[in-house]
CSV table of C-alpha atoms in Angstrom, one decimal:
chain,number,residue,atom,x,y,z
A,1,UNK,CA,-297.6,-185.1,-112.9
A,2,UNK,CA,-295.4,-182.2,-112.1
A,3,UNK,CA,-294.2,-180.2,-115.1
A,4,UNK,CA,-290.4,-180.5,-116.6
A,5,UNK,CA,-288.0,-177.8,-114.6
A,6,UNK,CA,-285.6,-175.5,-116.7
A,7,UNK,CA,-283.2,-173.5,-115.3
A,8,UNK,CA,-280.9,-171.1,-117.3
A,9,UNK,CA,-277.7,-170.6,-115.7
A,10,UNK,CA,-276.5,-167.5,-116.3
A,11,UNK,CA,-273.9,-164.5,-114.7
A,12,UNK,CA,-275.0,-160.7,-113.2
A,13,UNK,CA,-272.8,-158.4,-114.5
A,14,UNK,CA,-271.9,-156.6,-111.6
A,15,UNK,CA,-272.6,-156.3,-108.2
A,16,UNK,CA,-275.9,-154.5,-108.5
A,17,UNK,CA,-277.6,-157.9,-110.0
A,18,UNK,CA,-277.8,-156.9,-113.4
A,19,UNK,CA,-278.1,-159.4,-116.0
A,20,UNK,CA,-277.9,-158.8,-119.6
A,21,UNK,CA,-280.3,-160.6,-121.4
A,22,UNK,CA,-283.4,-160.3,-119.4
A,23,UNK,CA,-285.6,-159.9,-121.7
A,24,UNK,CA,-284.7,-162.8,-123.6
A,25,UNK,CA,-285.4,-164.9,-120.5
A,26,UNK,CA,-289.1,-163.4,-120.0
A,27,UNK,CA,-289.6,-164.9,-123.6
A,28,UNK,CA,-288.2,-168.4,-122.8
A,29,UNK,CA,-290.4,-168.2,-119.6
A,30,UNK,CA,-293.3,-167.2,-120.9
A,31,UNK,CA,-292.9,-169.2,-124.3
A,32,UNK,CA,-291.5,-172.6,-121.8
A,33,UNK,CA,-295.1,-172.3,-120.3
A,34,UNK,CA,-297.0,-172.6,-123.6
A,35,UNK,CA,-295.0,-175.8,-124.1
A,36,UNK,CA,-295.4,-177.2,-120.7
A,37,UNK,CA,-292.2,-176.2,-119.5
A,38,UNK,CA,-291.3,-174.6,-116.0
A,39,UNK,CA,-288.4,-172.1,-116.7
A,40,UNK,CA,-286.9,-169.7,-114.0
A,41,UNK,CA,-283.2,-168.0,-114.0
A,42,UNK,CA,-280.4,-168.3,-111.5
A,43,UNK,CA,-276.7,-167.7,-111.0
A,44,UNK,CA,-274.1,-169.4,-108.7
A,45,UNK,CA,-274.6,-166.8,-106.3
A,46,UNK,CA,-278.4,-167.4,-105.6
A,47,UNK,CA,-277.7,-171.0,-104.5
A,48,UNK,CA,-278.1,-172.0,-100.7
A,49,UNK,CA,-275.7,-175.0,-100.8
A,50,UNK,CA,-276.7,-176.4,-97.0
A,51,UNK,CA,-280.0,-176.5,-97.8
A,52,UNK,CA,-279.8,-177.1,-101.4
A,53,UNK,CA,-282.4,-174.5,-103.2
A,54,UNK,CA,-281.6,-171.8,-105.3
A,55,UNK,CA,-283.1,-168.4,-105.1
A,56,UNK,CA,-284.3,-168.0,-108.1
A,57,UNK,CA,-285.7,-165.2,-110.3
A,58,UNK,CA,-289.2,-165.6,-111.5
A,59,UNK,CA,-291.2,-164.2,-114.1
A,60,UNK,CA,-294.5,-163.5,-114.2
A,61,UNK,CA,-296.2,-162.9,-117.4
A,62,UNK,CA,-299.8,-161.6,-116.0
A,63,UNK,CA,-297.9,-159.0,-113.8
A,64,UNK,CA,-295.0,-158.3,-116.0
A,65,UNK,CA,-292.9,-158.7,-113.0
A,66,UNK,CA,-289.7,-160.5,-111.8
A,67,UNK,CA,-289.5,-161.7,-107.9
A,68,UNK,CA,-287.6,-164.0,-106.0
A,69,UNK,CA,-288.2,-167.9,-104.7
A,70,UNK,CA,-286.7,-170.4,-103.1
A,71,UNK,CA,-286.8,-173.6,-105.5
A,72,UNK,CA,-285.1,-177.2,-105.7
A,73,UNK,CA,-282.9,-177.4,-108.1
A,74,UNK,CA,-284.0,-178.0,-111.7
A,75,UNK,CA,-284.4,-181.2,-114.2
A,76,UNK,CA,-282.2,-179.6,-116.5
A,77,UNK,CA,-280.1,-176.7,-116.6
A,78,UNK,CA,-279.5,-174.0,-119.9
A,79,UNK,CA,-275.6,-172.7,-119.7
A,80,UNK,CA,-276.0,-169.0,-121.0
A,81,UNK,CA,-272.8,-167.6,-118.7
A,82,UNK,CA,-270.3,-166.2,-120.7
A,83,UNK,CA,-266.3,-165.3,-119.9
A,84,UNK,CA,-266.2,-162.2,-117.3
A,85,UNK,CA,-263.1,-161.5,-115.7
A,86,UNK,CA,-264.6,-161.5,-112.2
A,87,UNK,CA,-265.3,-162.8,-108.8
A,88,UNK,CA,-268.7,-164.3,-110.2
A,89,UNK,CA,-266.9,-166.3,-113.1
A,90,UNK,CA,-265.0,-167.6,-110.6
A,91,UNK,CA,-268.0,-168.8,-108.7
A,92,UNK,CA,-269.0,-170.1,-112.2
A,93,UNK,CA,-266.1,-172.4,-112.0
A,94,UNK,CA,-267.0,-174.0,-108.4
A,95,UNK,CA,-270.6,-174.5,-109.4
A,96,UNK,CA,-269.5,-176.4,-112.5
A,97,UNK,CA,-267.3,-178.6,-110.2
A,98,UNK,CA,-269.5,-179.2,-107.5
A,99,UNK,CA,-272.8,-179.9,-109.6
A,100,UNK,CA,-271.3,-181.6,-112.6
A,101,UNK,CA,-273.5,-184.2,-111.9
A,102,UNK,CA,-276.4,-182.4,-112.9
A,103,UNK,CA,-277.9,-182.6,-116.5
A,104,UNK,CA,-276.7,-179.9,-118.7
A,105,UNK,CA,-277.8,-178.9,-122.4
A,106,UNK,CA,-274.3,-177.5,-122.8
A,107,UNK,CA,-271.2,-178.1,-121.3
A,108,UNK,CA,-268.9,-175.2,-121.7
A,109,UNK,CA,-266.5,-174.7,-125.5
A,110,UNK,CA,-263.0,-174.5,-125.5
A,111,UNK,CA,-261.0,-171.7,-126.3
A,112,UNK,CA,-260.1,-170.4,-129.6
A,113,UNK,CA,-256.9,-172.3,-129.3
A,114,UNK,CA,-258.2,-175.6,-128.3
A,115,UNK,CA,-261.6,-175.4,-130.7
A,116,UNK,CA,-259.2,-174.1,-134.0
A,117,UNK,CA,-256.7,-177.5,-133.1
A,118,UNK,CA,-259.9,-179.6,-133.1
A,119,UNK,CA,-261.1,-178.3,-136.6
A,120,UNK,CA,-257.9,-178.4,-138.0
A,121,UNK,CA,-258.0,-182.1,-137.2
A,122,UNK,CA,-260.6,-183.0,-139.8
A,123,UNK,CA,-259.3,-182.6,-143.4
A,124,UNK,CA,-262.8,-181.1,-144.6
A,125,UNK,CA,-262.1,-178.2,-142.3
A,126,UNK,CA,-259.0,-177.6,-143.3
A,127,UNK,CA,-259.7,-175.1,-146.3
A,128,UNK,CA,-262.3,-172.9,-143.7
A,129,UNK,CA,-259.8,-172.3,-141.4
A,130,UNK,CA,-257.6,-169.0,-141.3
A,131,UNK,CA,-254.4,-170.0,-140.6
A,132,UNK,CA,-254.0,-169.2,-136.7
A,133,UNK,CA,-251.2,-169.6,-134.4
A,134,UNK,CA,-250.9,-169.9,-130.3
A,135,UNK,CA,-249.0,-166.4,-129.4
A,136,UNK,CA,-246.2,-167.2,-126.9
A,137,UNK,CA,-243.8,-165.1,-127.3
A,138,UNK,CA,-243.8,-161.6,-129.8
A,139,UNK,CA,-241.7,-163.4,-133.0
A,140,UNK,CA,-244.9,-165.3,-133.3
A,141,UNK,CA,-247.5,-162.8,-135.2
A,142,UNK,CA,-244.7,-161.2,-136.8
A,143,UNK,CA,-244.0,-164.2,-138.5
A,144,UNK,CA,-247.2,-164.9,-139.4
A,145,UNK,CA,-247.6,-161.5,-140.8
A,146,UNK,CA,-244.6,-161.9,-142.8
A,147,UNK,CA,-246.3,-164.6,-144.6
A,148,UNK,CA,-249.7,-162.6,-144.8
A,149,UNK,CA,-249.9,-159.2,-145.6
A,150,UNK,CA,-252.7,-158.6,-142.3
A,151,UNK,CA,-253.5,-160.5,-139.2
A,152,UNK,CA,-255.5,-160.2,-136.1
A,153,UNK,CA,-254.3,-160.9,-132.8
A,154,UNK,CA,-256.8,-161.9,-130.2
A,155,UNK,CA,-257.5,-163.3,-126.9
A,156,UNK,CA,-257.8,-167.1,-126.5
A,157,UNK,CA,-260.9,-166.7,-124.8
A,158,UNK,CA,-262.2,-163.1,-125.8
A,159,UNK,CA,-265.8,-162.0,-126.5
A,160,UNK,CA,-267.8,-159.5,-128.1
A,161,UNK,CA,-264.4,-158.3,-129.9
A,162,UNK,CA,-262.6,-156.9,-126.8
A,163,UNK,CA,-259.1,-157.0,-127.0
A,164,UNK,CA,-258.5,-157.4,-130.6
A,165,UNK,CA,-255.5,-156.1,-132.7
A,166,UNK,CA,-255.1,-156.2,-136.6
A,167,UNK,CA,-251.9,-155.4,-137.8
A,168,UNK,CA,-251.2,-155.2,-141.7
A,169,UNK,CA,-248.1,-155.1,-143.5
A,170,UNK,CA,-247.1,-151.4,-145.7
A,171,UNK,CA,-244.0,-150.2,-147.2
A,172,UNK,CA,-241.0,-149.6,-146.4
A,173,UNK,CA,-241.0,-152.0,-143.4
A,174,UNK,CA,-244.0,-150.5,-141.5
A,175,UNK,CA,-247.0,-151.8,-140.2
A,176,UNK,CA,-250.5,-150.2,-139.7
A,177,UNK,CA,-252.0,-151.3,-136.0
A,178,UNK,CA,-255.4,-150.6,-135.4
A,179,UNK,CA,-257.9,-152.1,-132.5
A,180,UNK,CA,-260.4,-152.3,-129.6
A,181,UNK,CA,-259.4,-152.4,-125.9
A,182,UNK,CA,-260.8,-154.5,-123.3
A,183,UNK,CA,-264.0,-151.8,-123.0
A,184,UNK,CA,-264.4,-152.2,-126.7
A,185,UNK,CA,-263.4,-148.9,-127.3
A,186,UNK,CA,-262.1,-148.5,-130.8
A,187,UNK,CA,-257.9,-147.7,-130.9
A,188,UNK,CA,-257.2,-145.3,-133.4
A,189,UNK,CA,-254.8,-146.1,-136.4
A,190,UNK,CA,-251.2,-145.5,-136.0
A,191,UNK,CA,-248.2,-146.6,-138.5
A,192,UNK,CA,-245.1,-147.9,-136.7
A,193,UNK,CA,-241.9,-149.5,-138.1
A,194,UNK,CA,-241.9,-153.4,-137.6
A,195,UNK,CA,-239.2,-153.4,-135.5
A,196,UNK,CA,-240.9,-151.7,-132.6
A,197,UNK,CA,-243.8,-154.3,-133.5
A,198,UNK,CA,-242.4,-157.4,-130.8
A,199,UNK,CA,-242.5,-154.4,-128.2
A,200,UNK,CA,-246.0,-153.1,-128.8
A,201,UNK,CA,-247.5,-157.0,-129.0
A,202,UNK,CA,-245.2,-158.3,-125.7
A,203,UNK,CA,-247.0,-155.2,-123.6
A,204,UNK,CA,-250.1,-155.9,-125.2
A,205,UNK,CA,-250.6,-160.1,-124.1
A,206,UNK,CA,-249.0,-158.9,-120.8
A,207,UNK,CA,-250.0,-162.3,-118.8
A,208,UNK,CA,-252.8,-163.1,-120.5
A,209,UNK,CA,-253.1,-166.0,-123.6
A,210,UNK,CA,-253.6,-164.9,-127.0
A,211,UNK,CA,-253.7,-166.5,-130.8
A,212,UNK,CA,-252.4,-164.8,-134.4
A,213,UNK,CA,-254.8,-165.8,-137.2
A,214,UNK,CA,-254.5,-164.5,-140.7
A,215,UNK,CA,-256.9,-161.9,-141.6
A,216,UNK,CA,-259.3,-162.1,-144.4
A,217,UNK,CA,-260.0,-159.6,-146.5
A,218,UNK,CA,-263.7,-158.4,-145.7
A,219,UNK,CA,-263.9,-154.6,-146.2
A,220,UNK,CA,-266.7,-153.5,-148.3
A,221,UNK,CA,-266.3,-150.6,-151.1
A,222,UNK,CA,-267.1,-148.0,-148.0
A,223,UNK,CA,-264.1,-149.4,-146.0
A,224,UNK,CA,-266.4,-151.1,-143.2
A,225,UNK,CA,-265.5,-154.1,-142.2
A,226,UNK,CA,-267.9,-157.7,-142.1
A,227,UNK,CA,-268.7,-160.9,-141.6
A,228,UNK,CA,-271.7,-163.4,-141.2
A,229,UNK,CA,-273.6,-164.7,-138.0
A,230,UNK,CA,-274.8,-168.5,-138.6
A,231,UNK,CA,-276.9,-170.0,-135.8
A,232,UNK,CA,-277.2,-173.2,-135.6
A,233,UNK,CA,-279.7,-175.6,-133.0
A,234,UNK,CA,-280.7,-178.7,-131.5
A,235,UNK,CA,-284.3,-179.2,-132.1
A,236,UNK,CA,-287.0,-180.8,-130.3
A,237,UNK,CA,-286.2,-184.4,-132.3
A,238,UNK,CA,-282.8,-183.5,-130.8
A,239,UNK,CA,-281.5,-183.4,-134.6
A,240,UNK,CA,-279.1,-179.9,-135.4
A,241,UNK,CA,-280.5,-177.2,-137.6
A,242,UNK,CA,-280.0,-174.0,-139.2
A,243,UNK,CA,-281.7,-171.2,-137.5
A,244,UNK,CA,-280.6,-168.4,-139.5
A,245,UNK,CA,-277.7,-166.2,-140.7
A,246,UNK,CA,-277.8,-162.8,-140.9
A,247,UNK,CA,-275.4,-160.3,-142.2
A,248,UNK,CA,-272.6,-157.7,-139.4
A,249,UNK,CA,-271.0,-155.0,-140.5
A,250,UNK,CA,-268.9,-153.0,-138.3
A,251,UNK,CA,-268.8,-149.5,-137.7
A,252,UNK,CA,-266.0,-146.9,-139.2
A,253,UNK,CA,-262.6,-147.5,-138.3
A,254,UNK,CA,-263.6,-150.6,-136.2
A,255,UNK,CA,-261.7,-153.9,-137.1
A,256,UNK,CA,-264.5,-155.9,-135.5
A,257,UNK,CA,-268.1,-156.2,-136.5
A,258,UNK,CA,-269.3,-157.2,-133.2
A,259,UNK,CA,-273.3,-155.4,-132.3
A,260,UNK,CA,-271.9,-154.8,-129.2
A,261,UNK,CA,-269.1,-153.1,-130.4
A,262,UNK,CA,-271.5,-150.5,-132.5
A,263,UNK,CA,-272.0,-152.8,-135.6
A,264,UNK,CA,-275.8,-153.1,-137.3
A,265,UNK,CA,-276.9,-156.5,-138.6
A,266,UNK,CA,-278.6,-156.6,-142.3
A,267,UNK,CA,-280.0,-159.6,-143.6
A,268,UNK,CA,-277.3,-162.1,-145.2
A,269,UNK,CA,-278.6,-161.8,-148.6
A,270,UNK,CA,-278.2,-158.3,-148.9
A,271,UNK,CA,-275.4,-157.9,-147.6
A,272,UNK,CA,-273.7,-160.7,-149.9
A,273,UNK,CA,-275.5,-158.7,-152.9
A,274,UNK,CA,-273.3,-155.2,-151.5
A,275,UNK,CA,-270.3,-157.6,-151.5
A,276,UNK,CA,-270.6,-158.1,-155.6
A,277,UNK,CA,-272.2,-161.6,-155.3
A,278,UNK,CA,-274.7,-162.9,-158.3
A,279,UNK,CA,-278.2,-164.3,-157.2
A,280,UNK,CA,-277.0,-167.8,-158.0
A,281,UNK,CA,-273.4,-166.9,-156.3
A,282,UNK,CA,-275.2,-166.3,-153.5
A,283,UNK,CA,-277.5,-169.3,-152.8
A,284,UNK,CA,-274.2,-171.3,-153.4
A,285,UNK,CA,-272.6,-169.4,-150.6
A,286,UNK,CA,-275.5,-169.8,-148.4
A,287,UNK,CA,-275.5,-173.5,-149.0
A,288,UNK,CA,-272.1,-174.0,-148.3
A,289,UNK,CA,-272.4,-171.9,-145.1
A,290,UNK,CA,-275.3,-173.7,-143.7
A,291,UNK,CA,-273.9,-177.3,-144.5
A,292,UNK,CA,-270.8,-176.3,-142.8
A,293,UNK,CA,-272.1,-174.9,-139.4
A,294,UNK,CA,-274.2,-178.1,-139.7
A,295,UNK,CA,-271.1,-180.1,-139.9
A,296,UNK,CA,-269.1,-178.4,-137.1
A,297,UNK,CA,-271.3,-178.5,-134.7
A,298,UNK,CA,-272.3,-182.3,-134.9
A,299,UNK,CA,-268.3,-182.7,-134.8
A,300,UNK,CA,-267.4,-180.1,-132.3
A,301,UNK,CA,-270.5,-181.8,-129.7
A,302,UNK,CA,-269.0,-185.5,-130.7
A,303,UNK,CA,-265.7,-184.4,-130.1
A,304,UNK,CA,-266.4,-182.4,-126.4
A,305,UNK,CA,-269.9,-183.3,-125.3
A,306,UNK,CA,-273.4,-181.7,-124.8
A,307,UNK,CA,-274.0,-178.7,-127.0
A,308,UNK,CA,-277.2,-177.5,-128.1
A,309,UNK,CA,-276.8,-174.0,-129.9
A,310,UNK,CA,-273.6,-172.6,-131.6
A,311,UNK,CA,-273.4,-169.6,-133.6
A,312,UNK,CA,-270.5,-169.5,-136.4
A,313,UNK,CA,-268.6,-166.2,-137.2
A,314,UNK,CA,-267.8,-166.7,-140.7
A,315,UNK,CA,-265.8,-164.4,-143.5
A,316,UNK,CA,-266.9,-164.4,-147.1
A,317,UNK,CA,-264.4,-162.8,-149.5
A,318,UNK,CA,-265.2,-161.4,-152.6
A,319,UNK,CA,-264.5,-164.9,-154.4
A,320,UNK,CA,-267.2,-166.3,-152.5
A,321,UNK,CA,-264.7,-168.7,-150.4
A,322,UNK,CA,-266.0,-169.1,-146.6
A,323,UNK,CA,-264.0,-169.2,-143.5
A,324,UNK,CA,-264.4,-169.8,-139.9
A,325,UNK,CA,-263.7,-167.0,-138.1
A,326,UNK,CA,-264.7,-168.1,-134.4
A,327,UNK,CA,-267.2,-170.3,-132.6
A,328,UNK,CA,-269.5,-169.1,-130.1
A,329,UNK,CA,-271.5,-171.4,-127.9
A,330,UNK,CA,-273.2,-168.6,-125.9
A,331,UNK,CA,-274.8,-166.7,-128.7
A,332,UNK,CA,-277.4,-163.7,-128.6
A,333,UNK,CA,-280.2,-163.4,-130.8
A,334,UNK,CA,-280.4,-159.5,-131.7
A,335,UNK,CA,-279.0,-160.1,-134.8
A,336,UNK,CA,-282.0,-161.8,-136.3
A,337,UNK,CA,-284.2,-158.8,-134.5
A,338,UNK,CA,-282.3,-156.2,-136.0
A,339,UNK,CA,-282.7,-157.9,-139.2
A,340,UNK,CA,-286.2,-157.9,-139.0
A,341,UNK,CA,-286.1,-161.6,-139.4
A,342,UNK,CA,-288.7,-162.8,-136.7
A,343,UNK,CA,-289.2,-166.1,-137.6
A,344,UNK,CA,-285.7,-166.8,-136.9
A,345,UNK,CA,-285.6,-164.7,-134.0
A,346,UNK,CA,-288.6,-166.9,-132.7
A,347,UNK,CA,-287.1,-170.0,-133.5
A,348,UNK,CA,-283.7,-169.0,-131.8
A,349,UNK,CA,-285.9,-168.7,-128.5
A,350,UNK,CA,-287.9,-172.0,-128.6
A,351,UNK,CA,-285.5,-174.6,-129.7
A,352,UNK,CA,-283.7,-174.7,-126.6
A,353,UNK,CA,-286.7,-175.2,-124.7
A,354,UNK,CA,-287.9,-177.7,-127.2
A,355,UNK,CA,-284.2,-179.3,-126.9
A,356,UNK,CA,-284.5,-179.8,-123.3
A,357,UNK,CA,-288.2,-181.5,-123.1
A,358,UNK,CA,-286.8,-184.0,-125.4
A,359,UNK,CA,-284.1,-184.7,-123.5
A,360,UNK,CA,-286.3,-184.5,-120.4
A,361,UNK,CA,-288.6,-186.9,-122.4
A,362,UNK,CA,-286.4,-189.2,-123.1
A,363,UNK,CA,-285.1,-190.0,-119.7
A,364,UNK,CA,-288.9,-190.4,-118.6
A,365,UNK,CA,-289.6,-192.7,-121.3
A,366,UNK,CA,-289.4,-196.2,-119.9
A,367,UNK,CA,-286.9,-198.5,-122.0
A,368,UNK,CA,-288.6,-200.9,-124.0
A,369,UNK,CA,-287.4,-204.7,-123.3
């Protein structure tokens, strides 16, 4: 009986056929192996659509080396592309219309917009949510910073905290702006009076789609800013669990905490412990963390379809109260390896494949009459 084929989807990230986590896909090759699994990579530009075979990237484990081969295309496929703006996203698109057919573990999220409307829905969410508006024109953020004394304003379909301003309210009718651009490069601090604030946010959206959300207060004593990474996974029963959480904290004058972006990840229980919070404080927060996650993903995947991993960017404040911050269904796993935590970080690479034979599984298994 043939083995069970995986293919991870995925993006190159430019025209020289990089791809960013490669070494995360050697582990879920070699590790899809041990459990019986066949697991190569490909993007939408490897496929031959006449002849209906992919070109995909192997790993071999004994060798230590990657190669090409022509293969049919797989069982099941794992959705790690992110949002580029490019030519290849755009391919993205066309291979999601055309093979939509296929059997995916994840169908793509919504954006920030869409997903923050959907939580809002539920009255249990409610309290967890910052409040956010859509930006459509420049009188929106100011008047949500009118009613909070800071706010970011970020893209409706941003990553890795490109593109992010946070604007706070001072004295005398001025406001301090501070950011990262589209490269992630960090936009020094600069006080302007609110009046010139509609001009400096219309220039900034330019044509693009972006949401105001209040800011919560998350600077520790050293003026760093943080938040809280909580990964949460299908398992091989196909039930959702809590992989881990760790702990991000930015670096200076950065209003995001992103590791891309230059922050460090510590491990969530010592970084709640720098924030002030008692032993017992803590396990409360760390209860209420994990049940939620738990709770938004089974409602976000009843609510838009397949989803087998989401990671939750949650704020703590220094009263312990948790919010949702974003929702990211493409999430990396260095946080957990910068945190030492291994277990976790092992975990975060065999659920999916774990995930996928019981789904392969279960459409094998004959139906009982």
């Amino acid at each position: 009986m043939s083995q069970p084929v995986l293919g991870i989807l995925t993006l190159y990230l430019n025209d020289k056929k990089r791809l960013e986590e490669r070494h995360v896909y050697q582990k879920m090759i070699i590790e899809g192996a041990k459990l019986g699994l066949d697991v190569y990579v490909f993007t939408p530009m490897d496929i031959h659509g006449k002849k209906s075979m992919i070109h995909a990237l192997i790993y071999d484990p004994g060798t230590r080396t990657w190669s090409r081969k022509w293969r049919e295309f797989p069982d099941l496929i794992y959705d790690r592309c992110r949002i580029q703006r490019s030519k290849r996203f755009e391919q993205l698109k066309q291979f999601r219309h055309r093979y939509g057919h296929l059997r995916f573990l994840n169908r793509p999220l919504r954006d920030k917009w869409t997903i923050y409307q959907l939580l809002s829905r539920k009255a249990s969410f409610r309290s967890y949510l910052p409040e956010t508006v859509l930006f459509q024109n420049s009188s929106d953020p100011v008047r949500l910073l009118h009613k909070h004394s800071s706010i970011y304003v970020k893209p409706i379909n941003g990553t890795g905290g490109r593109g992010i301003l946070r604007l706070e309210r001072l004295e005398n009718n001025m406001v301090l702006v501070q950011g990262r651009r589209q490269n992630r490069s960090i936009i020094p601090a600069q006080k302007l009076p609110i009046s010139r604030l509609g001009s400096l946010l219309h220039n900034w959206k330019g044509s693009s789609r972006f949401i105001a959300q209040q800011a919560i207060h998350i600077k520790l004593p050293d003026g760093k800013v943080h938040d809280y990474r909580m990964l949460v996974q299908k398992n091989g029963e196909g039930q959702w669990e809590v992989t881990g959480g760790a702990g991000r904290v930015g670096p200076a004058r950065s209003v995001t905490s992103n590791l891309h972006g230059g922050g460090r990840a510590i491990p969530m229980n010592r970084l709640l412990s720098h924030s002030g919070h008692s032993d017992e404080k803590r396990s409360q927060i760390r209860r209420t963390a994990e049940k939620l996650s738990l709770e938004v993903a089974e409602y976000l995947e009843s609510s838009i379809g397949a989803i087998c991993e989401l990671a939750l960017d949650l704020a703590i404040d220094r009263s312990g109260s948790v919010y949702i911050l974003e929702v990211n269904p493409k999430p990396a796993r260095e946080v957990f390896m910068q945190t030492g935590d291994k277990e976790a970080y092992r975990r975060a690479i065999i659920k999916p494949l774990e995930y996928a034979l019981w789904l392969y599984n279960r459409k094998a298994a004959p139906s009982s009459s």
